[in-house]
mmCIF file of C-alpha atoms in Angstrom:
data_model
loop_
_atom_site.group_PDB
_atom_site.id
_atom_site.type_symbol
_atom_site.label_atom_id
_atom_site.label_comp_id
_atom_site.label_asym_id
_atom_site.label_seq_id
_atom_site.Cartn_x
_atom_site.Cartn_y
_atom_site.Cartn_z
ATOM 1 C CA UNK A 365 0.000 0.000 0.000
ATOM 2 C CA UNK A 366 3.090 2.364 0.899
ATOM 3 C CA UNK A 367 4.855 1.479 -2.088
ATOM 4 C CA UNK A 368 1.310 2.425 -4.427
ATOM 5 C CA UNK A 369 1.155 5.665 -2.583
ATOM 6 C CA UNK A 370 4.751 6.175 -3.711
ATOM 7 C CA UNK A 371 4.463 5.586 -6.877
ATOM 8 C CA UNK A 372 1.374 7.336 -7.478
ATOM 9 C CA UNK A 373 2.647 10.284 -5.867
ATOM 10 C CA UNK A 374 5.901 10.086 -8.109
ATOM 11 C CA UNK A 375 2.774 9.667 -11.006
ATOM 12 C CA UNK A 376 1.466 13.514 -10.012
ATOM 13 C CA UNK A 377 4.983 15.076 -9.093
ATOM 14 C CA UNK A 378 5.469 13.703 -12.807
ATOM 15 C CA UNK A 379 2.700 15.233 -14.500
ATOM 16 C CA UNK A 380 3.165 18.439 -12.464
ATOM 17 C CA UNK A 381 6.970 18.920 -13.934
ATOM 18 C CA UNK A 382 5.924 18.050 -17.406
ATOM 19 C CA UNK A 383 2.794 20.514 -17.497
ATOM 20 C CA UNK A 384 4.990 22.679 -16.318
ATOM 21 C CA UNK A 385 7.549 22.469 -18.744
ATOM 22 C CA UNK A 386 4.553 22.338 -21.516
ATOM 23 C CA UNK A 387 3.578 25.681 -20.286
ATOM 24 C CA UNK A 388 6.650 26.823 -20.136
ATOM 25 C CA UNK A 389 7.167 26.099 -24.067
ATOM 26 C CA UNK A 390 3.788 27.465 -25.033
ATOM 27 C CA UNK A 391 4.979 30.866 -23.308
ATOM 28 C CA UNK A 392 7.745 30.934 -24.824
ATOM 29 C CA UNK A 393 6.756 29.902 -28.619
ATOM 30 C CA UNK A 394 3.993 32.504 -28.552
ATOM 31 C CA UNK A 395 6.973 34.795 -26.789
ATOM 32 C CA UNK A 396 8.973 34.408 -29.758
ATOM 33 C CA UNK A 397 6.019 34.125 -32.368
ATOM 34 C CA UNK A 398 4.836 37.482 -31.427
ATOM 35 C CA UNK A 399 8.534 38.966 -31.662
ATOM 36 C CA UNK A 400 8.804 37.579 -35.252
ATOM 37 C CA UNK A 401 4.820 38.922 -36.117
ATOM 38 C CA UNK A 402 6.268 42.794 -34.924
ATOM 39 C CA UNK A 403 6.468 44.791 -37.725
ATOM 40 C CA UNK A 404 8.914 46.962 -38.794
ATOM 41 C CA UNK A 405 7.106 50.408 -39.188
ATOM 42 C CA UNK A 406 8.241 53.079 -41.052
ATOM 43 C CA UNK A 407 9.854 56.645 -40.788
ATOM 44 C CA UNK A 408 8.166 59.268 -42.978
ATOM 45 C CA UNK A 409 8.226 63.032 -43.848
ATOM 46 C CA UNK A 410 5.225 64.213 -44.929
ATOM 47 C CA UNK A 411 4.489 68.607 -45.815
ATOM 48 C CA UNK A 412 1.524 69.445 -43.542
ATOM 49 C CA UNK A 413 0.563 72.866 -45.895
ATOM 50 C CA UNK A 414 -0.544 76.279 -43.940
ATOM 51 C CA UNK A 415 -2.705 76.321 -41.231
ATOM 52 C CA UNK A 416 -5.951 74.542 -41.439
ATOM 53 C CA UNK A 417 -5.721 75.140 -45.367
ATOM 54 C CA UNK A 418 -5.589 71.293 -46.411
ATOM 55 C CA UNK A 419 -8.407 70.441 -44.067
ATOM 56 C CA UNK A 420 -10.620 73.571 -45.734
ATOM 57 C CA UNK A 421 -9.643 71.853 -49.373
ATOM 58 C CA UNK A 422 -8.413 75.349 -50.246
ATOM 59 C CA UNK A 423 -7.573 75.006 -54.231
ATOM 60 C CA UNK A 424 -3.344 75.529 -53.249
ATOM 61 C CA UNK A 425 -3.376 73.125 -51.223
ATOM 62 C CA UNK A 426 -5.572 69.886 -53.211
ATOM 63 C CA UNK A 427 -2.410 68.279 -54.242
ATOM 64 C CA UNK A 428 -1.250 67.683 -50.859
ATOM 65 C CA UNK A 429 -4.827 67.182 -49.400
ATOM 66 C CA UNK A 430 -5.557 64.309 -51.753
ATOM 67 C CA UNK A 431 -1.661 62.678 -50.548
ATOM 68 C CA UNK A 432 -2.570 63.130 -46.706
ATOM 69 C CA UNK A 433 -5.518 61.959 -47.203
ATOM 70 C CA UNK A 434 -5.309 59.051 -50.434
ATOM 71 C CA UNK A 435 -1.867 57.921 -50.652
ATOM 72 C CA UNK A 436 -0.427 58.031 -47.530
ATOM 73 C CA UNK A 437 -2.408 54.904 -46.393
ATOM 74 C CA UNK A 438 -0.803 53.250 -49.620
ATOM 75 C CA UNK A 439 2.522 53.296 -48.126
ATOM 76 C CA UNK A 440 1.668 52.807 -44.664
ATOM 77 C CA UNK A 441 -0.654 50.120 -43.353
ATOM 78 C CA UNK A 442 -2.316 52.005 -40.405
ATOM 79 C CA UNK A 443 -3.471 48.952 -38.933
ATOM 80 C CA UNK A 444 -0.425 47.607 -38.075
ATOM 81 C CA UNK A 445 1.308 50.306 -36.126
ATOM 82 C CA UNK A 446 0.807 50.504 -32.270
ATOM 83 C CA UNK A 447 1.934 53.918 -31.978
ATOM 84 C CA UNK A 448 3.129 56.534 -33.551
ATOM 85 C CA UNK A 449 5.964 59.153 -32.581
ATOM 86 C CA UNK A 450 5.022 62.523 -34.690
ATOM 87 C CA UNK A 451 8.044 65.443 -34.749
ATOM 88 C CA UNK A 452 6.339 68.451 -35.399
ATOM 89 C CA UNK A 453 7.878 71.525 -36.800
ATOM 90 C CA UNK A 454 5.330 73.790 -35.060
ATOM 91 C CA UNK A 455 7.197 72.875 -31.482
ATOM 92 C CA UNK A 456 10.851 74.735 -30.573
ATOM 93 C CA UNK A 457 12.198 74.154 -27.547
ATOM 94 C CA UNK A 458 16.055 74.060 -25.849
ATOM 95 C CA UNK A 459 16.060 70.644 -25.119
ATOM 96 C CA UNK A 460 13.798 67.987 -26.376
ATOM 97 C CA UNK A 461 10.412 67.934 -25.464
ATOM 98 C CA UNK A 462 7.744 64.916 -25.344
ATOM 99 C CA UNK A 463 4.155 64.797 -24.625
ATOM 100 C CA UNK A 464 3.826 62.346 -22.117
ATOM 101 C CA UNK A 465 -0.329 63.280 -20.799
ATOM 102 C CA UNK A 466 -3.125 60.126 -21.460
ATOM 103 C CA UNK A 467 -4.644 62.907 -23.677
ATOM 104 C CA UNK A 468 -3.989 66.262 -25.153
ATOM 105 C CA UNK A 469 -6.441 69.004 -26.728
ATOM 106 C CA UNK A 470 -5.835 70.066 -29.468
ATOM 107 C CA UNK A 471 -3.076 73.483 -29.468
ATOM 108 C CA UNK A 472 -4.813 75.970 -32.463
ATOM 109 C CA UNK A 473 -1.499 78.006 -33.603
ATOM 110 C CA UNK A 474 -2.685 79.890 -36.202
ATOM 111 C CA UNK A 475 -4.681 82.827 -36.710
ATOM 112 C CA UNK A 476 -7.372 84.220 -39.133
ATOM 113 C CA UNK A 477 -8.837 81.578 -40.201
ATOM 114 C CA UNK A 478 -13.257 80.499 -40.150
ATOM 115 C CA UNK A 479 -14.360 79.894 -36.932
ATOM 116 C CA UNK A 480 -14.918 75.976 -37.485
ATOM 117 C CA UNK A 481 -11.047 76.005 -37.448
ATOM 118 C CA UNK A 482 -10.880 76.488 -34.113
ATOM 119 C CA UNK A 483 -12.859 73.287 -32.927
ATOM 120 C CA UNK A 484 -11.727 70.580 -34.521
ATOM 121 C CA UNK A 485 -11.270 67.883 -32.710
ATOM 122 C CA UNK A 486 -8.638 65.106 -32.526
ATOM 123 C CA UNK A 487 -9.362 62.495 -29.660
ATOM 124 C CA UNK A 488 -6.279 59.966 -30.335
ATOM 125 C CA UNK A 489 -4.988 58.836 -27.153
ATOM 126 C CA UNK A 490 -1.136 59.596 -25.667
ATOM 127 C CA UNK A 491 0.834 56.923 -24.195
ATOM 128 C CA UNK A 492 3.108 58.201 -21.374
ATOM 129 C CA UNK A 493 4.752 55.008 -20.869
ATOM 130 C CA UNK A 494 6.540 54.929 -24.381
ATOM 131 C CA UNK A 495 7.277 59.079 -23.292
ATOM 132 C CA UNK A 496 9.052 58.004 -20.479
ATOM 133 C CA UNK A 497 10.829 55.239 -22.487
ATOM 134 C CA UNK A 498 11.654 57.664 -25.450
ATOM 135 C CA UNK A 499 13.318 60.051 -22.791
ATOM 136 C CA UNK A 500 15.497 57.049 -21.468
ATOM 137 C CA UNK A 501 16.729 56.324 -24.955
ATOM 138 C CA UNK A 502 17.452 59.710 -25.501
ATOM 139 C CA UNK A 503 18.958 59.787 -22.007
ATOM 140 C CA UNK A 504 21.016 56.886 -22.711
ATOM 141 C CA UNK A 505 21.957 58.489 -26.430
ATOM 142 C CA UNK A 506 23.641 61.743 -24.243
ATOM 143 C CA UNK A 507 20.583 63.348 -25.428
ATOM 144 C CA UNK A 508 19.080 65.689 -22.807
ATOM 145 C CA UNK A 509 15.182 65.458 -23.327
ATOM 146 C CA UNK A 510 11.782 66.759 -21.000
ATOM 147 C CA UNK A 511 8.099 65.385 -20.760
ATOM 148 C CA UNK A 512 5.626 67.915 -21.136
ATOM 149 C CA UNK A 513 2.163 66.037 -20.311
ATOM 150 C CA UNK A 514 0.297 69.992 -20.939
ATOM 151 C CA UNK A 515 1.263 71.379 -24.263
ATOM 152 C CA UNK A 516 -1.782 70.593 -26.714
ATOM 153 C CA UNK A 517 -0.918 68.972 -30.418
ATOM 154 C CA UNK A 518 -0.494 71.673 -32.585
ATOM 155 C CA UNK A 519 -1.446 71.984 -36.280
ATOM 156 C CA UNK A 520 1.565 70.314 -37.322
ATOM 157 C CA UNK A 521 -0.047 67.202 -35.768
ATOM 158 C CA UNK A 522 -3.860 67.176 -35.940
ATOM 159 C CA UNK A 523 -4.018 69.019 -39.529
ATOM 160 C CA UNK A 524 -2.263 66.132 -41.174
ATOM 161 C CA UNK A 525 -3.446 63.303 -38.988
ATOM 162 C CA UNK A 526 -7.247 64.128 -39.446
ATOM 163 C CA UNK A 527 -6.347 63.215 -43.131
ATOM 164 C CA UNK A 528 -4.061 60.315 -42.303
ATOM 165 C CA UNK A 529 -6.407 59.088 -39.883
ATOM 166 C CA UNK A 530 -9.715 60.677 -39.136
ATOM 167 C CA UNK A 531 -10.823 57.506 -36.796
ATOM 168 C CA UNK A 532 -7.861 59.242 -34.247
ATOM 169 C CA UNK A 533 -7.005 55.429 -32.816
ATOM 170 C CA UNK A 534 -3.833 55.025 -32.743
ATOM 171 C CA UNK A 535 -1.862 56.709 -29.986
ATOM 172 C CA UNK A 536 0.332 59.668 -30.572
ATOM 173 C CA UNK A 537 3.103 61.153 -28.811
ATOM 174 C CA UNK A 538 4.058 64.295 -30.184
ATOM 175 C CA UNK A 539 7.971 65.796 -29.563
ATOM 176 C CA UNK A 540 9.499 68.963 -30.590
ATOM 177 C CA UNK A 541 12.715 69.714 -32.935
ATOM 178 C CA UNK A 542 15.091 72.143 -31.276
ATOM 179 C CA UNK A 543 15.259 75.751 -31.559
ATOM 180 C CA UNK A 544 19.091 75.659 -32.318
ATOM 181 C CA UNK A 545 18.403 74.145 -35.667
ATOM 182 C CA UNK A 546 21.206 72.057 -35.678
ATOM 183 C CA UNK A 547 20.996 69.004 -38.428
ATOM 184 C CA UNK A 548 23.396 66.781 -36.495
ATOM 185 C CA UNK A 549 21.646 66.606 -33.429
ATOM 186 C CA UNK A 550 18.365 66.398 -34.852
ATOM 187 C CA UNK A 551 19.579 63.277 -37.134
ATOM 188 C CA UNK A 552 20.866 62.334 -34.022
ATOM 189 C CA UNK A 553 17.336 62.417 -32.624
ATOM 190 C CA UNK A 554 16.319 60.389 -35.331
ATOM 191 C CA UNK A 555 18.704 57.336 -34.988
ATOM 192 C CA UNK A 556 17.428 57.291 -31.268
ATOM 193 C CA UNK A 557 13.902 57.105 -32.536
ATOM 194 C CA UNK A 558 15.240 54.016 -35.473
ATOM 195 C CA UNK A 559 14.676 51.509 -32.816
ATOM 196 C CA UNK A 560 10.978 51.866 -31.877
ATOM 197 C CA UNK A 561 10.119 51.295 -35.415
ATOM 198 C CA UNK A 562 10.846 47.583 -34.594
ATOM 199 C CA UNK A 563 8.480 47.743 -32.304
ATOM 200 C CA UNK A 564 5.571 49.015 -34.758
ATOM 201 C CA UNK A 565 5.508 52.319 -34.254
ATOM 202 C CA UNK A 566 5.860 54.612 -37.077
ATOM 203 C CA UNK A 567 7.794 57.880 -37.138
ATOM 204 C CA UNK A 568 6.121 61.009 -38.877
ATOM 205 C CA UNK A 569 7.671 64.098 -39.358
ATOM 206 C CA UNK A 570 5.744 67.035 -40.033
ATOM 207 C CA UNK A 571 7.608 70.087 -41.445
ATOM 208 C CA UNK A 572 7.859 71.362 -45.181
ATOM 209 C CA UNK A 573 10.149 70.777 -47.549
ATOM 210 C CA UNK A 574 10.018 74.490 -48.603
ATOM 211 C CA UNK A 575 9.411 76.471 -46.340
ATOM 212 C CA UNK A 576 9.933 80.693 -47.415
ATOM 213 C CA UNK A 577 7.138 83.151 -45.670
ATOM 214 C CA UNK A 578 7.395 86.417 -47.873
ATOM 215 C CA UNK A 579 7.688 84.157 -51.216
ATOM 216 C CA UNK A 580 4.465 82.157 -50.494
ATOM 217 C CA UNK A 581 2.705 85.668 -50.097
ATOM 218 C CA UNK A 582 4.174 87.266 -52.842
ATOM 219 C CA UNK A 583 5.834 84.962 -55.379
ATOM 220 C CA UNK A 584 2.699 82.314 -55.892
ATOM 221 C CA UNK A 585 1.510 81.605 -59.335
ATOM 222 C CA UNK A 586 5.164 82.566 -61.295
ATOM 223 C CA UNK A 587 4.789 80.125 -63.700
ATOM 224 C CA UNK A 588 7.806 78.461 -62.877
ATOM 225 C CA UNK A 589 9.700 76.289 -59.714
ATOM 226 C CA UNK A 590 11.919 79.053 -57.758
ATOM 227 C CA UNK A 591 13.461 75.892 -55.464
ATOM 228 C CA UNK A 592 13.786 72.890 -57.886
ATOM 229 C CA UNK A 593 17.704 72.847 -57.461
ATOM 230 C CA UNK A 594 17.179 72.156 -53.755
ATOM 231 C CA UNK A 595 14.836 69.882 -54.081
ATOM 232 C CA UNK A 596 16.877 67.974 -56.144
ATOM 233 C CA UNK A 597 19.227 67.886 -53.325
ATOM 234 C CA UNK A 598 16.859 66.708 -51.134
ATOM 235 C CA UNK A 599 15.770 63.874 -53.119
ATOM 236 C CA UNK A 600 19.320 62.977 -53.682
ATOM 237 C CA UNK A 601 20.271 63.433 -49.999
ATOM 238 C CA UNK A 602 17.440 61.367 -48.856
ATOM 239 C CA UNK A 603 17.722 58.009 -51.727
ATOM 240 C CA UNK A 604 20.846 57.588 -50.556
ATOM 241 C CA UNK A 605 21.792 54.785 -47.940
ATOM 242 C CA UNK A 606 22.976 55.954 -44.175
ATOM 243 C CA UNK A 607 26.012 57.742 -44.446
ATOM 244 C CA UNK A 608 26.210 59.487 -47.600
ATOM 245 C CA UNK A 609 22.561 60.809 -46.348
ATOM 246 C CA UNK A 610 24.005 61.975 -43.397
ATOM 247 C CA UNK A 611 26.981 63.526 -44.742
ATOM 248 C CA UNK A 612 24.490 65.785 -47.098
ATOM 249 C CA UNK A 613 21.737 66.397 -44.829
ATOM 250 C CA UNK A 614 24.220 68.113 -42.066
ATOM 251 C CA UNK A 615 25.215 70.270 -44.228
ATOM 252 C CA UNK A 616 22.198 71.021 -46.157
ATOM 253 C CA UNK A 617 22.226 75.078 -45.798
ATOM 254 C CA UNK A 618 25.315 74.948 -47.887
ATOM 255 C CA UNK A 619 23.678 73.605 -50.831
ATOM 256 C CA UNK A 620 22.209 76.318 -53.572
ATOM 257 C CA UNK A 621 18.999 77.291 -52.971
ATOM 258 C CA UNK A 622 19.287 76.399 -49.230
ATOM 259 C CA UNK A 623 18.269 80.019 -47.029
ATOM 260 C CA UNK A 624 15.958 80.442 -50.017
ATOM 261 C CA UNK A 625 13.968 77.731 -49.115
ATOM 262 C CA UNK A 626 14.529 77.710 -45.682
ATOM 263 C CA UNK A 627 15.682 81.181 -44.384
ATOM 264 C CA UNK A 628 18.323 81.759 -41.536
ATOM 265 C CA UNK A 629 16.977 81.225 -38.026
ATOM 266 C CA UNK A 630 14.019 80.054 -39.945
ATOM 267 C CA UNK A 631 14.320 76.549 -40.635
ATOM 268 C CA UNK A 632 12.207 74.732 -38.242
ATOM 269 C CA UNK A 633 10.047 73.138 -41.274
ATOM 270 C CA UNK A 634 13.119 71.154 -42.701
ATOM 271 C CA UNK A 635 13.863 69.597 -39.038
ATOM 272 C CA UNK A 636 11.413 67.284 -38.941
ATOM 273 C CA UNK A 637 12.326 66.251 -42.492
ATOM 274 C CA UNK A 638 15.999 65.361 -40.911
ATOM 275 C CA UNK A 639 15.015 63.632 -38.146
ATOM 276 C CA UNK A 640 12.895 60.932 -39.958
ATOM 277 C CA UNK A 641 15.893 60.543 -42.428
ATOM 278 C CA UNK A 642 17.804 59.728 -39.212
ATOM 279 C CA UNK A 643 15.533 57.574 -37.949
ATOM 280 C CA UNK A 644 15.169 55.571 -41.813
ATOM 281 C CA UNK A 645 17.962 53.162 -41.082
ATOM 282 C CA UNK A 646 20.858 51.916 -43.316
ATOM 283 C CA UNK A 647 18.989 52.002 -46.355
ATOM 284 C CA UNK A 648 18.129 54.636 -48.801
ATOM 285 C CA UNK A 649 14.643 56.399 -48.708
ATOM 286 C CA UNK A 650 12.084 56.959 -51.210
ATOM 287 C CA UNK A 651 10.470 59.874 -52.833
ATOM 288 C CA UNK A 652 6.819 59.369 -52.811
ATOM 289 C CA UNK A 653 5.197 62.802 -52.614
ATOM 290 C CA UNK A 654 6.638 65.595 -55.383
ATOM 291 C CA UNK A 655 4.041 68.005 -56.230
ATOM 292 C CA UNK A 656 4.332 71.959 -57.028
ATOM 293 C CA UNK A 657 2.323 73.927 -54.576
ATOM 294 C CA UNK A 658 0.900 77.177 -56.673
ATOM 295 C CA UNK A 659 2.872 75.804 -59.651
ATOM 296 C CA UNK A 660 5.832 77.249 -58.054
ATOM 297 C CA UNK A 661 6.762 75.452 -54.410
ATOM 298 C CA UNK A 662 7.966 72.334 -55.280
ATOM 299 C CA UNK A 663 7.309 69.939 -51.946
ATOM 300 C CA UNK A 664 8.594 66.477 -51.592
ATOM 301 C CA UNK A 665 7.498 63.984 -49.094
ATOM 302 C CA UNK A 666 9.719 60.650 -48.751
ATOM 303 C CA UNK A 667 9.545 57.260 -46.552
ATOM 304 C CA UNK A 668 12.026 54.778 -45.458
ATOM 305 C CA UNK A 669 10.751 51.406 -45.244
ATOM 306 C CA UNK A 670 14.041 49.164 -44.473
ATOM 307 C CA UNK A 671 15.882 48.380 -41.073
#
């Protein structure tokens, strides 16, 4: 009778170790099966127009309506990304900044416009755990960042996004360029930002590609392109693999046409654009917005797909 007992206990101890072990294996097979399903999301710079203009379908500003809201979906399968870090041009601080609230309202930063401009809404949700963990990359990266959980999205985020992706659910966290302008740091910035893409999460800039105040109120409608040498630079700067992109970009305001597309102490629009390129990886980008705002403001939007 003992000797039963024994052995069925020996039985159960048994069947205990080998469940166990089961489980264990289950855990970790759907461990690794939902490493290999992440996705790698991608980095892109898209030209959010002026003001609420693309939103009002004002007749500049179709062409880059009908690309926020038609083709961007066409490179970038929404329903795949879990997040989505956006670097808006319309945000210059010191250091860099991250919104890091559950939610923000929306931040209206322009002026003049209808009235129904001023109450949009954008209800996408924050996520201040991947704030905090973008801040420790950073941190780690020597890059001295903040969390701001108050400062609203600005128009550099919900203009474009209410195109992108009007059903507002997939969580945003918004962060600033730098007032100093500097292209090294911000590509910097960028290859910080590289690894969440394996994660699923895309990264959007939000800037312009040209970006010259007195020309768009007095040079529209010329009849020809006063910045397609640049953007020809651009293009070239931005196809190109890692370091040959980063040797160009970094020294962008040295190429002709530069401070007439982006004038001194005025080039907050092309930061975003350097960023994402530093956040695109080893491999080369590609042009997939090049339209002529006015017939005269060529504006180029590109992506980076690859690791």
């Amino acid at each position: 009778m003992i000797v039963l007992n024994t052995f069925t206990i020996l039985i159960q101890v048994a069947f205990i170790v080998f469940m166990s072990l089961l489980s264990m294996n289950i855990i970790r097979h759907f461990s690794s099966s939902a490493k290999r399903m992440a996705v790698l999301a991608p980095a892109i710079f898209v030209n959010h127009g002026g003001g609420p203009l693309p939103l009002l379908g004002e007749k500049d500003h179709l062409g880059l309506t009908v690309f926020l809201r038609d083709e961007v979906k066409k490179h970038v399968n929404l329903k795949e990304l879990k997040a989505i870090i956006l670097v808006t041009a319309h945000w210059e601080e010191q250091k860099v900044s991250i919104s890091s609230a559950e939610h923000h309202d929306l931040y209206f930063d322009y002026y003049g416009f209808p009235p129904e401009t001023y109450k949009y809404r954008y209800d996408a949700a924050g996520d201040p755990e991947l704030a905090k963990r973008i801040q420790i990359s950073l941190k780690n990266a020597g890059i001295d960042s903040k969390l701001d959980p108050k400062r609203g999205w600005d128009h550099g985020v919900f203009v474009p996004m209410m195109l992108i992706n009007p059903s507002a659910d997939i969580p945003i966290i918004q962060v600033s360029v730098l007032s100093n302008q500097d292209p090294e740091q911000h590509y910097a910035l960028g290859q910080v930002l590289y690894q969440f893409r394996k994660e699923g999460i895309a990264i959007i800039g939000s800037g312009m590609s040209y970006h010259n105040m007195r020309e768009f109120r007095y040079s529209r409608d010329t009849g020809k392109v006063v910045n397609a040498e640049f953007d020809e630079y651009l293009n070239k700067a931005c196809t190109s693999g890692n370091d040959k992109r980063k040797r160009d970009l970094i020294v962008w305001d040295s190429q002709p046409g530069a401070r007439d597309a982006h004038p001194p102490r005025a080039a907050e629009h092309l930061m975003p654009l350097i960023v994402i390129a530093g956040a695109g990886g080893e491999g080369p980008g590609e042009r997939i917005f090049n339209w002529d705002m006015s017939g005269t403001f060529r504006l180029s939007g590109f992506i980076w797909k690859g690791e």
